[in-house]
Every structure is written in structure tokens, then in C-alpha cells.
PDB file of C-alpha atoms in Angstrom:
ATOM      1  CA  MET A  21      72.210  16.421 -84.396  1.00 54.00           C
ATOM      2  CA  VAL A  22      70.516  19.027 -86.615  1.00 50.00           C
ATOM      3  CA  ILE A  23      70.177  21.385 -83.672  1.00 59.00           C
ATOM      4  CA  ILE A  24      73.854  20.998 -82.800  1.00 67.00           C
ATOM      5  CA  MET A  25      74.841  21.760 -86.444  1.00 71.00           C
ATOM      6  CA  GLN A  26      72.600  24.879 -86.438  1.00 91.00           C
ATOM      7  CA  GLU A  27      74.141  26.028 -83.216  1.00 93.00           C
ATOM      8  CA  LYS A  28      77.653  25.655 -84.562  1.00 94.00           C
ATOM      9  CA  HIS A  29      76.615  27.391 -87.716  1.00 94.00           C
ATOM     10  CA  TRP A  30      75.271  30.422 -85.827  1.00 96.00           C
ATOM     11  CA  LEU A  31      78.225  30.506 -83.558  1.00 97.00           C
ATOM     12  CA  GLY A  32      80.454  30.568 -86.570  1.00 97.00           C
ATOM     13  CA  VAL A  33      78.397  33.465 -88.051  1.00 97.00           C
ATOM     14  CA  ILE A  34      78.735  35.418 -84.798  1.00 98.00           C
ATOM     15  CA  LEU A  35      82.453  34.826 -84.481  1.00 98.00           C
ATOM     16  CA  GLY A  36      83.148  35.459 -88.148  1.00 98.00           C
ATOM     17  CA  SER A  37      81.055  38.662 -88.290  1.00 98.00           C
ATOM     18  CA  TYR A  38      82.712  39.946 -85.053  1.00 98.00           C
ATOM     19  CA  PHE A  39      86.188  39.227 -86.495  1.00 98.00           C
ATOM     20  CA  VAL A  40      85.478  41.054 -89.802  1.00 98.00           C
ATOM     21  CA  LEU A  41      83.895  44.061 -88.006  1.00 98.00           C
ATOM     22  CA  GLY A  42      86.731  44.172 -85.493  1.00 98.00           C
ATOM     23  CA  LEU A  43      89.345  44.200 -88.267  1.00 98.00           C
ATOM     24  CA  ILE A  44      87.404  47.005 -90.016  1.00 98.00           C
ATOM     25  CA  TYR A  45      87.476  49.096 -86.841  1.00 97.00           C
ATOM     26  CA  ALA A  46      91.184  48.338 -86.244  1.00 97.00           C
ATOM     27  CA  THR A  47      92.014  49.364 -89.809  1.00 96.00           C
ATOM     28  CA  VAL A  48      89.759  52.331 -90.369  1.00 95.00           C
ATOM     29  CA  THR A  49      89.807  54.143 -87.068  1.00 95.00           C
ATOM     30  CA  PRO A  50      92.633  56.720 -87.328  1.00 94.00           C
ATOM     31  CA  ILE A  51      95.632  56.029 -85.249  1.00 95.00           C
ATOM     32  CA  PHE A  52      95.374  57.486 -81.694  1.00 96.00           C
ATOM     33  CA  GLU A  53      91.748  58.434 -82.120  1.00 94.00           C
ATOM     34  CA  ALA A  54      90.409  55.483 -80.246  1.00 93.00           C
ATOM     35  CA  SER A  55      89.575  55.757 -76.527  1.00 87.00           C
ATOM     36  CA  ASP A  56      92.813  56.483 -74.535  1.00 93.00           C
ATOM     37  CA  GLU A  57      94.998  55.011 -77.247  1.00 97.00           C
ATOM     38  CA  LEU A  58      96.910  58.206 -77.298  1.00 96.00           C
ATOM     39  CA  TRP A  59      98.240  57.196 -73.721  1.00 96.00           C
ATOM     40  CA  HIS A  60      98.013  53.425 -73.924  1.00 98.00           C
ATOM     41  CA  TYR A  61     100.446  53.062 -76.860  1.00 98.00           C
ATOM     42  CA  PRO A  62     103.274  55.183 -75.382  1.00 98.00           C
ATOM     43  CA  MET A  63     103.459  52.604 -72.550  1.00 98.00           C
ATOM     44  CA  VAL A  64     103.826  49.858 -75.164  1.00 98.00           C
ATOM     45  CA  ARG A  65     106.593  51.750 -77.020  1.00 98.00           C
ATOM     46  CA  HIS A  66     108.339  52.570 -73.673  1.00 97.00           C
ATOM     47  CA  LEU A  67     108.651  48.924 -72.760  1.00 98.00           C
ATOM     48  CA  ALA A  68     109.387  47.842 -76.335  1.00 98.00           C
ATOM     49  CA  ASP A  69     112.469  50.091 -76.265  1.00 97.00           C
ATOM     50  CA  GLY A  70     113.752  48.142 -73.252  1.00 97.00           C
ATOM     51  CA  ASN A  71     112.975  50.665 -70.607  1.00 97.00           C
ATOM     52  CA  PRO A  72     111.849  49.798 -67.053  1.00 97.00           C
ATOM     53  CA  LEU A  73     108.329  50.606 -65.859  1.00 96.00           C
ATOM     54  CA  PRO A  74     107.925  54.340 -65.236  1.00 95.00           C
ATOM     55  CA  VAL A  75     107.539  55.716 -61.755  1.00 93.00           C
ATOM     56  CA  GLN A  76     104.344  57.907 -61.638  1.00 89.00           C
ATOM     57  CA  GLY A  77     104.059  61.315 -59.933  1.00 83.00           C
ATOM     58  CA  ALA A  78     102.698  64.819 -60.318  1.00 77.00           C
ATOM     59  CA  ASP A  79     106.195  66.114 -60.853  1.00 79.00           C
ATOM     60  CA  TYR A  80     106.716  63.855 -63.827  1.00 81.00           C
ATOM     61  CA  VAL A  81     103.958  62.930 -66.275  1.00 86.00           C
ATOM     62  CA  GLY A  82     105.117  60.937 -69.326  1.00 92.00           C
ATOM     63  CA  PRO A  83     103.237  60.619 -72.611  1.00 95.00           C
ATOM     64  CA  TRP A  84     101.385  57.623 -71.190  1.00 95.00           C
ATOM     65  CA  LYS A  85      99.820  59.888 -68.414  1.00 93.00           C
ATOM     66  CA  GLN A  86      97.791  57.854 -65.929  1.00 92.00           C
ATOM     67  CA  GLN A  87      98.158  54.591 -67.863  1.00 94.00           C
ATOM     68  CA  ALA A  88     101.512  53.807 -66.305  1.00 93.00           C
ATOM     69  CA  SER A  89      99.618  53.402 -63.083  1.00 94.00           C
ATOM     70  CA  GLN A  90      97.770  50.387 -64.491  1.00 95.00           C
ATOM     71  CA  PRO A  91      99.087  46.785 -64.266  1.00 97.00           C
ATOM     72  CA  PRO A  92     101.471  46.192 -67.181  1.00 98.00           C
ATOM     73  CA  LEU A  93     100.742  42.702 -68.639  1.00 98.00           C
ATOM     74  CA  TYR A  94      99.030  44.038 -71.821  1.00 98.00           C
ATOM     75  CA  TYR A  95     101.725  46.500 -72.422  1.00 98.00           C
ATOM     76  CA  TYR A  96     104.442  43.811 -72.007  1.00 98.00           C
ATOM     77  CA  VAL A  97     102.768  41.446 -74.441  1.00 98.00           C
ATOM     78  CA  ALA A  98     102.167  44.221 -77.037  1.00 98.00           C
ATOM     79  CA  ALA A  99     105.808  45.319 -76.638  1.00 98.00           C
ATOM     80  CA  GLY A 100     106.850  41.767 -77.296  1.00 98.00           C
ATOM     81  CA  LEU A 101     104.823  41.881 -80.540  1.00 98.00           C
ATOM     82  CA  THR A 102     106.409  45.202 -81.745  1.00 98.00           C
ATOM     83  CA  TRP A 103     109.849  45.575 -80.307  1.00 98.00           C
ATOM     84  CA  TRP A 104     111.456  45.001 -83.700  1.00 97.00           C
ATOM     85  CA  ILE A 105     109.785  48.061 -85.344  1.00 97.00           C
ATOM     86  CA  ASP A 106     111.594  51.407 -85.494  1.00 96.00           C
ATOM     87  CA  THR A 107     109.057  53.753 -83.741  1.00 97.00           C
ATOM     88  CA  SER A 108     111.336  56.832 -83.454  1.00 95.00           C
ATOM     89  CA  ASP A 109     108.685  58.783 -85.359  1.00 95.00           C
ATOM     90  CA  MET A 110     106.154  58.411 -82.548  1.00 96.00           C
ATOM     91  CA  GLU A 111     106.279  62.073 -81.516  1.00 94.00           C
ATOM     92  CA  THR A 112     105.594  63.168 -85.056  1.00 93.00           C
ATOM     93  CA  VAL A 113     102.738  60.729 -85.571  1.00 94.00           C
ATOM     94  CA  ARG A 114     101.425  61.505 -82.197  1.00 95.00           C
ATOM     95  CA  TYR A 115     101.463  65.310 -82.650  1.00 94.00           C
ATOM     96  CA  GLN A 116      98.465  66.384 -80.592  1.00 93.00           C
ATOM     97  CA  ASN A 117      95.866  68.851 -81.846  1.00 93.00           C
ATOM     98  CA  PRO A 118      96.037  71.928 -79.651  1.00 91.00           C
ATOM     99  CA  HIS A 119      92.578  73.058 -80.697  1.00 89.00           C
ATOM    100  CA  VAL A 120      90.623  69.850 -80.261  1.00 88.00           C
ATOM    101  CA  ASP A 121      87.128  69.903 -78.820  1.00 82.00           C
ATOM    102  CA  ASN A 122      87.443  66.574 -77.201  1.00 77.00           C
ATOM    103  CA  GLY A 123      84.137  65.036 -76.393  1.00 70.00           C
ATOM    104  CA  VAL A 124      82.207  68.190 -77.377  1.00 71.00           C
ATOM    105  CA  ILE A 125      80.237  68.568 -80.554  1.00 70.00           C
ATOM    106  CA  THR A 126      80.959  71.919 -82.168  1.00 74.00           C
ATOM    107  CA  ALA A 127      80.156  73.652 -85.355  1.00 78.00           C
ATOM    108  CA  ASP A 128      83.690  73.372 -86.808  1.00 76.00           C
ATOM    109  CA  GLY A 129      83.808  69.597 -86.010  1.00 77.00           C
ATOM    110  CA  ASN A 130      87.431  69.896 -84.673  1.00 84.00           C
ATOM    111  CA  ILE A 131      87.381  66.562 -82.841  1.00 85.00           C
ATOM    112  CA  ASN A 132      90.679  64.947 -83.896  1.00 91.00           C
ATOM    113  CA  LEU A 133      93.039  64.285 -80.991  1.00 93.00           C
ATOM    114  CA  VAL A 134      96.147  64.376 -83.252  1.00 94.00           C
ATOM    115  CA  VAL A 135      97.152  65.973 -86.495  1.00 93.00           C
ATOM    116  CA  HIS A 136      97.292  63.279 -89.185  1.00 92.00           C
ATOM    117  CA  ASP A 137      99.786  63.253 -92.065  1.00 89.00           C
ATOM    118  CA  ARG A 138      97.837  62.048 -95.100  1.00 84.00           C
ATOM    119  CA  GLU A 139     101.105  61.220 -96.884  1.00 81.00           C
ATOM    120  CA  GLY A 140     102.432  59.020 -94.088  1.00 76.00           C
ATOM    121  CA  SER A 141     102.845  55.276 -94.697  1.00 79.00           C
ATOM    122  CA  THR A 142     100.360  53.153 -92.720  1.00 83.00           C
ATOM    123  CA  TRP A 143     102.558  50.175 -92.796  1.00 89.00           C
ATOM    124  CA  GLN A 144     105.804  51.340 -91.128  1.00 93.00           C
ATOM    125  CA  GLY A 145     107.086  52.895 -88.012  1.00 95.00           C
ATOM    126  CA  THR A 146     104.604  53.894 -85.306  1.00 96.00           C
ATOM    127  CA  LEU A 147     101.588  53.443 -87.512  1.00 96.00           C
ATOM    128  CA  LEU A 148     102.579  49.795 -88.256  1.00 96.00           C
ATOM    129  CA  ALA A 149     103.258  49.085 -84.540  1.00 98.00           C
ATOM    130  CA  VAL A 150      99.866  50.488 -83.471  1.00 98.00           C
ATOM    131  CA  ARG A 151      98.062  48.443 -86.049  1.00 97.00           C
ATOM    132  CA  ILE A 152      99.731  45.203 -85.026  1.00 98.00           C
ATOM    133  CA  VAL A 153      98.719  45.768 -81.457  1.00 98.00           C
ATOM    134  CA  ARG A 154      95.126  46.555 -82.636  1.00 98.00           C
ATOM    135  CA  TYR A 155      94.944  43.342 -84.631  1.00 98.00           C
ATOM    136  CA  PHE A 156      96.228  41.490 -81.512  1.00 98.00           C
ATOM    137  CA  SER A 157      93.376  43.100 -79.551  1.00 98.00           C
ATOM    138  CA  VAL A 158      90.793  41.925 -82.069  1.00 98.00           C
ATOM    139  CA  LEU A 159      91.961  38.374 -81.467  1.00 98.00           C
ATOM    140  CA  LEU A 160      91.603  38.945 -77.740  1.00 98.00           C
ATOM    141  CA  GLY A 161      88.090  40.157 -78.305  1.00 98.00           C
ATOM    142  CA  LEU A 162      87.337  37.010 -80.366  1.00 98.00           C
ATOM    143  CA  GLY A 163      88.341  34.931 -77.325  1.00 98.00           C
ATOM    144  CA  THR A 164      86.088  36.992 -75.140  1.00 98.00           C
ATOM    145  CA  VAL A 165      83.086  36.504 -77.458  1.00 98.00           C
ATOM    146  CA  TYR A 166      83.681  32.635 -77.683  1.00 98.00           C
ATOM    147  CA  LEU A 167      84.078  32.348 -73.908  1.00 98.00           C
ATOM    148  CA  THR A 168      80.900  34.292 -73.424  1.00 98.00           C
ATOM    149  CA  TYR A 169      79.180  31.604 -75.528  1.00 98.00           C
ATOM    150  CA  LEU A 170      80.753  28.864 -73.376  1.00 98.00           C
ATOM    151  CA  ILE A 171      79.627  30.554 -70.177  1.00 98.00           C
ATOM    152  CA  GLY A 172      76.057  30.834 -71.488  1.00 98.00           C
ATOM    153  CA  ARG A 173      76.196  27.223 -72.666  1.00 97.00           C
ATOM    154  CA  MET A 174      77.231  25.992 -69.333  1.00 96.00           C
ATOM    155  CA  ALA A 175      74.785  28.231 -67.420  1.00 96.00           C
ATOM    156  CA  ALA A 176      71.835  26.863 -69.588  1.00 96.00           C
ATOM    157  CA  PRO A 177      73.009  23.645 -71.232  1.00 94.00           C
ATOM    158  CA  ARG A 178      69.479  22.894 -72.706  1.00 93.00           C
ATOM    159  CA  ARG A 179      69.081  26.386 -74.157  1.00 95.00           C
ATOM    160  CA  PRO A 180      71.667  27.095 -76.827  1.00 94.00           C
ATOM    161  CA  GLU A 181      70.039  30.432 -77.528  1.00 95.00           C
ATOM    162  CA  VAL A 182      71.356  31.690 -74.140  1.00 97.00           C
ATOM    163  CA  GLY A 183      75.042  31.051 -75.133  1.00 97.00           C
ATOM    164  CA  LEU A 184      74.462  32.342 -78.668  1.00 97.00           C
ATOM    165  CA  GLY A 185      72.589  35.323 -77.481  1.00 97.00           C
ATOM    166  CA  GLY A 186      75.197  36.238 -74.923  1.00 98.00           C
ATOM    167  CA  ALA A 187      77.913  35.962 -77.518  1.00 98.00           C
ATOM    168  CA  ALA A 188      75.989  38.044 -80.036  1.00 98.00           C
ATOM    169  CA  VAL A 189      75.243  40.823 -77.468  1.00 98.00           C
ATOM    170  CA  THR A 190      78.922  40.954 -76.511  1.00 98.00           C
ATOM    171  CA  ALA A 191      80.214  40.790 -80.134  1.00 98.00           C
ATOM    172  CA  PHE A 192      77.938  43.514 -81.512  1.00 98.00           C
ATOM    173  CA  THR A 193      77.859  46.031 -78.730  1.00 97.00           C
ATOM    174  CA  PRO A 194      79.423  48.953 -80.650  1.00 96.00           C
ATOM    175  CA  MET A 195      81.782  50.080 -77.907  1.00 96.00           C
ATOM    176  CA  PHE A 196      83.013  46.543 -77.442  1.00 97.00           C
ATOM    177  CA  LEU A 197      83.970  46.375 -81.183  1.00 97.00           C
ATOM    178  CA  PHE A 198      85.487  49.812 -81.102  1.00 97.00           C
ATOM    179  CA  ILE A 199      87.669  48.973 -78.117  1.00 97.00           C
ATOM    180  CA  SER A 200      88.492  45.520 -79.491  1.00 97.00           C
ATOM    181  CA  GLY A 201      89.992  47.320 -82.510  1.00 97.00           C
ATOM    182  CA  ALA A 202      92.130  49.655 -80.355  1.00 98.00           C
ATOM    183  CA  VAL A 203      95.316  49.599 -78.166  1.00 98.00           C
ATOM    184  CA  ASN A 204      93.566  49.141 -74.831  1.00 98.00           C
ATOM    185  CA  ASN A 205      94.326  46.962 -71.844  1.00 98.00           C
ATOM    186  CA  ASP A 206      90.584  46.223 -71.389  1.00 97.00           C
ATOM    187  CA  ASN A 207      90.928  43.672 -74.203  1.00 98.00           C
ATOM    188  CA  LEU A 208      93.247  41.421 -72.216  1.00 98.00           C
ATOM    189  CA  VAL A 209      91.521  41.632 -68.819  1.00 98.00           C
ATOM    190  CA  MET A 210      88.186  40.786 -70.460  1.00 98.00           C
ATOM    191  CA  VAL A 211      89.327  37.526 -72.046  1.00 98.00           C
ATOM    192  CA  LEU A 212      91.276  36.412 -68.985  1.00 98.00           C
ATOM    193  CA  ALA A 213      88.313  37.196 -66.631  1.00 98.00           C
ATOM    194  CA  ALA A 214      85.947  35.321 -68.942  1.00 98.00           C
ATOM    195  CA  LEU A 215      88.309  32.308 -69.104  1.00 98.00           C
ATOM    196  CA  ALA A 216      88.570  32.258 -65.299  1.00 98.00           C
ATOM    197  CA  LEU A 217      84.854  32.498 -64.888  1.00 98.00           C
ATOM    198  CA  TRP A 218      84.255  29.649 -67.311  1.00 98.00           C
ATOM    199  CA  LEU A 219      86.777  27.487 -65.488  1.00 98.00           C
ATOM    200  CA  MET A 220      85.155  28.316 -62.059  1.00 98.00           C
ATOM    201  CA  MET A 221      81.808  27.222 -63.491  1.00 98.00           C
ATOM    202  CA  ARG A 222      83.353  23.978 -64.638  1.00 97.00           C
ATOM    203  CA  THR A 223      84.773  23.513 -61.187  1.00 97.00           C
ATOM    204  CA  VAL A 224      81.285  23.572 -59.678  1.00 96.00           C
ATOM    205  CA  ALA A 225      79.569  21.594 -62.412  1.00 95.00           C
ATOM    206  CA  GLU A 226      82.203  18.851 -62.483  1.00 94.00           C
ATOM    207  CA  LYS A 227      83.325  19.122 -58.763  1.00 91.00           C
ATOM    208  CA  ARG A 228      86.902  19.470 -59.956  1.00 93.00           C
ATOM    209  CA  LEU A 229      89.035  20.302 -56.955  1.00 93.00           C
ATOM    210  CA  GLU A 230      92.448  18.823 -57.914  1.00 95.00           C
ATOM    211  CA  TRP A 231      95.284  21.075 -56.919  1.00 95.00           C
ATOM    212  CA  LYS A 232      96.529  21.324 -60.513  1.00 97.00           C
ATOM    213  CA  TRP A 233      93.106  22.540 -61.635  1.00 97.00           C
ATOM    214  CA  LEU A 234      92.855  25.145 -58.867  1.00 97.00           C
ATOM    215  CA  GLY A 235      96.338  26.276 -59.581  1.00 97.00           C
ATOM    216  CA  LEU A 236      95.557  26.734 -63.246  1.00 98.00           C
ATOM    217  CA  ILE A 237      92.584  29.023 -62.403  1.00 98.00           C
ATOM    218  CA  GLY A 238      94.793  30.821 -59.914  1.00 98.00           C
ATOM    219  CA  LEU A 239      97.427  31.436 -62.644  1.00 98.00           C
ATOM    220  CA  ILE A 240      94.797  32.783 -65.031  1.00 98.00           C
ATOM    221  CA  SER A 241      93.248  34.995 -62.388  1.00 98.00           C
ATOM    222  CA  GLY A 242      96.747  36.278 -61.504  1.00 98.00           C
ATOM    223  CA  ALA A 243      97.332  37.178 -65.162  1.00 98.00           C
ATOM    224  CA  GLY A 244      93.993  38.982 -65.129  1.00 98.00           C
ATOM    225  CA  ALA A 245      95.002  40.956 -62.027  1.00 98.00           C
ATOM    226  CA  LEU A 246      98.257  41.805 -63.849  1.00 98.00           C
ATOM    227  CA  ALA A 247      96.275  43.111 -66.783  1.00 98.00           C
ATOM    228  CA  LYS A 248      93.880  45.402 -64.871  1.00 97.00           C
ATOM    229  CA  PHE A 249      93.040  45.632 -61.142  1.00 96.00           C
ATOM    230  CA  PRO A 250      89.313  44.825 -61.295  1.00 97.00           C
ATOM    231  CA  ALA A 251      90.333  41.250 -61.892  1.00 98.00           C
ATOM    232  CA  LEU A 252      91.340  41.112 -58.260  1.00 98.00           C
ATOM    233  CA  ALA A 253      87.617  40.351 -57.750  1.00 98.00           C
ATOM    234  CA  LEU A 254      88.403  36.947 -59.055  1.00 98.00           C
ATOM    235  CA  ALA A 255      90.068  36.003 -55.717  1.00 98.00           C
ATOM    236  CA  PRO A 256      86.966  36.073 -53.544  1.00 98.00           C
ATOM    237  CA  MET A 257      85.039  34.422 -56.325  1.00 98.00           C
ATOM    238  CA  GLY A 258      87.544  31.695 -56.268  1.00 98.00           C
ATOM    239  CA  LEU A 259      86.795  31.052 -52.572  1.00 97.00           C
ATOM    240  CA  GLY A 260      83.023  31.009 -53.321  1.00 97.00           C
ATOM    241  CA  THR A 261      83.532  28.636 -56.190  1.00 97.00           C
ATOM    242  CA  ILE A 262      85.621  26.138 -54.106  1.00 96.00           C
ATOM    243  CA  PHE A 263      83.144  26.270 -51.220  1.00 94.00           C
ATOM    244  CA  ILE A 264      80.174  25.600 -53.470  1.00 93.00           C
ATOM    245  CA  ALA A 265      81.948  22.779 -55.237  1.00 93.00           C
ATOM    246  CA  ARG A 266      82.950  21.267 -51.891  1.00 90.00           C
ATOM    247  CA  TRP A 267      79.355  21.612 -50.672  1.00 89.00           C
ATOM    248  CA  ALA A 268      77.968  19.937 -53.811  1.00 86.00           C
ATOM    249  CA  ALA A 269      80.458  17.085 -53.548  1.00 84.00           C
ATOM    250  CA  SER A 270      79.617  16.257 -49.863  1.00 80.00           C
ATOM    251  CA  GLU A 271      76.767  14.224 -48.622  1.00 69.00           C
ATOM    252  CA  LYS A 272      73.657  16.106 -47.372  1.00 58.00           C
ATOM    253  CA  ASP A 273      74.016  15.134 -43.775  1.00 54.00           C
ATOM    254  CA  VAL A 274      77.699  15.971 -43.781  1.00 55.00           C
ATOM    255  CA  ARG A 275      76.841  19.450 -44.960  1.00 55.00           C
ATOM    256  CA  ILE A 276      74.643  20.053 -41.930  1.00 52.00           C
ATOM    257  CA  VAL A 277      76.993  18.565 -39.376  1.00 53.00           C
ATOM    258  CA  SER A 278      80.370  19.692 -40.797  1.00 77.00           C
ATOM    259  CA  LEU A 279      79.804  23.194 -42.137  1.00 79.00           C
ATOM    260  CA  GLY A 280      82.903  24.374 -40.330  1.00 80.00           C
ATOM    261  CA  ARG A 281      84.962  21.497 -41.811  1.00 84.00           C
ATOM    262  CA  LEU A 282      83.751  22.371 -45.304  1.00 86.00           C
ATOM    263  CA  LEU A 283      84.786  26.000 -44.771  1.00 89.00           C
ATOM    264  CA  GLY A 284      88.113  24.944 -43.427  1.00 89.00           C
ATOM    265  CA  THR A 285      88.769  22.620 -46.370  1.00 90.00           C
ATOM    266  CA  SER A 286      87.635  25.300 -48.784  1.00 93.00           C
ATOM    267  CA  LEU A 287      90.010  27.791 -47.242  1.00 95.00           C
ATOM    268  CA  ARG A 288      92.939  25.304 -47.641  1.00 94.00           C
ATOM    269  CA  ASP A 289      92.023  24.823 -51.301  1.00 96.00           C
ATOM    270  CA  TRP A 290      91.749  28.600 -51.689  1.00 97.00           C
ATOM    271  CA  VAL A 291      95.445  28.866 -50.636  1.00 97.00           C
ATOM    272  CA  ILE A 292      96.284  26.601 -53.589  1.00 97.00           C
ATOM    273  CA  PHE A 293      94.374  29.079 -55.762  1.00 98.00           C
ATOM    274  CA  LEU A 294      95.950  32.175 -54.179  1.00 98.00           C
ATOM    275  CA  VAL A 295      99.592  31.109 -54.348  1.00 98.00           C
ATOM    276  CA  PRO A 296      99.902  31.053 -58.160  1.00 98.00           C
ATOM    277  CA  MET A 297      97.657  34.082 -58.389  1.00 98.00           C
ATOM    278  CA  GLY A 298      99.920  36.098 -56.064  1.00 98.00           C
ATOM    279  CA  SER A 299     103.023  34.696 -57.794  1.00 98.00           C
ATOM    280  CA  VAL A 300     101.863  36.131 -61.122  1.00 98.00           C
ATOM    281  CA  ALA A 301     100.431  39.476 -59.998  1.00 98.00           C
ATOM    282  CA  GLY A 302     101.729  40.069 -56.435  1.00 98.00           C
ATOM    283  CA  TRP A 303     104.966  41.778 -57.397  1.00 98.00           C
ATOM    284  CA  TRP A 304     103.032  44.578 -59.095  1.00 98.00           C
ATOM    285  CA  TYR A 305     100.887  45.459 -56.075  1.00 98.00           C
ATOM    286  CA  TRP A 306     103.890  45.137 -53.777  1.00 98.00           C
ATOM    287  CA  ARG A 307     105.750  47.646 -56.072  1.00 97.00           C
ATOM    288  CA  ASN A 308     102.858  50.031 -55.656  1.00 96.00           C
ATOM    289  CA  LYS A 309     102.951  49.727 -51.915  1.00 96.00           C
ATOM    290  CA  GLN A 310     106.660  50.453 -51.889  1.00 96.00           C
ATOM    291  CA  LEU A 311     106.586  53.350 -54.374  1.00 94.00           C
ATOM    292  CA  TYR A 312     103.301  55.035 -53.524  1.00 93.00           C
ATOM    293  CA  GLY A 313     102.239  53.722 -50.228  1.00 93.00           C
ATOM    294  CA  ASP A 314      99.071  51.994 -51.454  1.00 94.00           C
ATOM    295  CA  TRP A 315      98.687  48.545 -53.006  1.00 95.00           C
ATOM    296  CA  LEU A 316      96.653  49.652 -56.058  1.00 94.00           C
ATOM    297  CA  GLY A 317      98.799  52.754 -56.779  1.00 92.00           C
ATOM    298  CA  TRP A 318      95.711  54.924 -56.921  1.00 91.00           C
ATOM    299  CA  SER A 319      97.522  57.846 -55.280  1.00 89.00           C
ATOM    300  CA  ALA A 320      99.840  58.155 -58.285  1.00 89.00           C
ATOM    301  CA  PHE A 321      96.966  57.565 -60.658  1.00 90.00           C
ATOM    302  CA  PHE A 322      95.093  60.531 -59.131  1.00 89.00           C
ATOM    303  CA  ASP A 323      98.224  62.651 -58.972  1.00 88.00           C
ATOM    304  CA  VAL A 324      98.427  62.454 -62.813  1.00 90.00           C
ATOM    305  CA  LEU A 325      94.819  62.374 -63.766  1.00 86.00           C
ATOM    306  CA  GLY A 326      93.447  64.662 -61.070  1.00 86.00           C
ATOM    307  CA  VAL A 327      90.216  64.456 -59.088  1.00 87.00           C
ATOM    308  CA  ARG A 328      86.945  66.375 -58.879  1.00 85.00           C
ATOM    309  CA  ALA A 329      87.112  69.560 -56.924  1.00 85.00           C
ATOM    310  CA  THR A 330      84.454  68.158 -54.657  1.00 87.00           C
ATOM    311  CA  PRO A 331      83.209  64.509 -54.414  1.00 88.00           C
ATOM    312  CA  ALA A 332      80.320  63.722 -56.670  1.00 88.00           C
ATOM    313  CA  SER A 333      77.013  63.271 -54.997  1.00 91.00           C
ATOM    314  CA  LEU A 334      74.477  60.624 -56.019  1.00 93.00           C
ATOM    315  CA  ALA A 335      72.361  63.317 -57.628  1.00 92.00           C
ATOM    316  CA  GLN A 336      75.351  64.514 -59.661  1.00 91.00           C
ATOM    317  CA  LEU A 337      76.171  61.045 -60.791  1.00 91.00           C
ATOM    318  CA  TRP A 338      72.571  60.528 -61.822  1.00 93.00           C
ATOM    319  CA  ASP A 339      72.785  63.704 -63.859  1.00 91.00           C
ATOM    320  CA  GLU A 340      75.754  62.085 -65.700  1.00 89.00           C
ATOM    321  CA  ARG A 341      73.893  58.942 -66.507  1.00 92.00           C
ATOM    322  CA  TRP A 342      73.615  59.782 -70.185  1.00 89.00           C
ATOM    323  CA  GLY A 343      77.397  60.075 -70.530  1.00 86.00           C
ATOM    324  CA  PHE A 344      77.843  56.634 -68.610  1.00 88.00           C
ATOM    325  CA  MET A 345      75.358  55.066 -71.081  1.00 90.00           C
ATOM    326  CA  LEU A 346      77.143  56.479 -74.071  1.00 86.00           C
ATOM    327  CA  SER A 347      80.585  55.288 -72.830  1.00 87.00           C
ATOM    328  CA  TYR A 348      79.169  51.747 -72.471  1.00 90.00           C
ATOM    329  CA  TRP A 349      77.167  51.559 -75.622  1.00 91.00           C
ATOM    330  CA  GLY A 350      78.992  53.633 -78.202  1.00 87.00           C
ATOM    331  CA  LEU A 351      81.031  56.816 -77.807  1.00 78.00           C
TER     332      LEU A 351
END
């Protein structure tokens, strides 16, 4: 009992500390100075104004740039939170600094992406809308931290330090805190993927294979795929989860004799998983296929963002490892 109380105490400390730090980042970081927020928020505002999804292409690049090629769930939810705010001042607030040394340390320290009006009111117009979406993102991050704890707890039920340690590492990684306090679709896909993973682990541990349960995981996975395309990886993970749960639920001799039957049953259950997943996210990937000729819409993404003049070799990527590390840990 004492150990359980201590565990809950430390979990509360981790969650509370994350929440306070996340709110500080969300409040203190100047608007549009967080990673890619300069392009994420115009997508939110575009949808909040009642407009349809943009069609991407090199001949037309909106203020959202490549972000319009990303699945739209985060932007739709954020638009639903801020549609009532008059953001007609966005172009003024988002006035980009033409002399910025973006990502480069220089003597003059001219690193601001936009020109900030010190006299502007923080709690109205575009500044208010961005802050509301930022605070929403902090709550999503709180869910990710808590689900990380649950995943660790399920992976090592007799070692509470695993769940607590995983939650703490997640909560206090500087870049996670920074992005959690920003307008960024990573915040939604992380919490949805974590939730789907936890439910998959419960499927194996509890051998839960009811169609309603599998359908629920499919719905959450579909929402993840509609938030950012890497969540499509949840689909094959779902099949693996179902097969392992079926394997664990069967008798040992049945496993040996009826491996083909187990696989067939797993594929049948996987359909129950895929139907709701496809129902939630499929329309977006079908739209990409119709508009751009590829399911992920990468052709339009690259038309807007551009590509390297020559493909990067492994040696070149190794030379860039410092930048990769910074972008993960704290940039």
C-alpha cells in the first residue's frame, strides 16, 4: 500500500511538473517562433474561416507551405477551438523578418522569424488563437506522458520505476516540452499513437479479441493516421497484436498443428480493425491519390518544400548527426 501511494505521488509530481513547464513554454515562447508554427497555424486559421482543404502545388504555395500536405485532424480540432476569434490581423502579427538568420548563430543575434509588436495585446486576435491552440497542445502532451507511464507499467508490472522513468524521460525532454507548448500536429499523433499502443498491449495481456474492442483500437489508429502519416504503422502492428493474442489464447498443441488457422483467424480479426481505421483516415489518402497521384501526397509536399540537389549518402547523413541530435533533444 505504501509503495502504491509513493508511486501515485511521484506520478503526480511528474505530471504536475510537466504541466507547469508546458504552460510556461506555451506562454513565454514568442508567437510563431516555435518550430514550424509559422506554417502550422495558417492551416488552422484557413479551416477556422470555413475554407476547404488547400490543394498543394509548386504553382501555388499558401502561408501554410508544406503543412497543407499533412493529414488535417489536428488542424480541424484546433480550428474548432478558435473559429470564434477574429484573426484578420494574422498577416500583421505574422510579418516575417526578411533578415532572419534562421538556425544560424550570428554576431547580431538576428534569429526572430517574425517582427513582434511589443504593444500588441496578447489576449486578442491571432495572438489569442495561437495561445489557445498551444494550451490545447499542452493537454495533449499531458496525455502522452500519462500513457507512457501506463505503457511502462504494463510492460513491467512489478517494477513501477519503469513506468515512472519512462514518463519522466518523456515529460522532461526539452524538445518535447517545447513542441508541447506550440502549434504542432506532432502533439496529437503522439497521444493517439501512445493510446493505441497501450490498448494493443492490453489486447495481448488480457487476450481481448471482441470485435468492439478491436474496432475501438482501429478507430484510434485511424485518428492517428489522420493526424500524421507515420501512424499508418499502427496497421501492421495491429495484425501482429491480434496474432500474438490469438496465439497466447490457444492451446499449445493447437498452435503447432493449426498455425495456418491461427493466421487466418487473425487476418479476419484484422479486417475488423482495418475497417474503422480506414473509415476514419481513408478519405484523406484517397484524396491524395486523386489529386497528386500518390497516396501519401509526398509529391505535393516535395513540390512545395523542395528536395536536396543530390540524394544524401550515408556518409553525409552521418555528418549531419549533430543536427539530428539537437532537433531531438532541444533546438
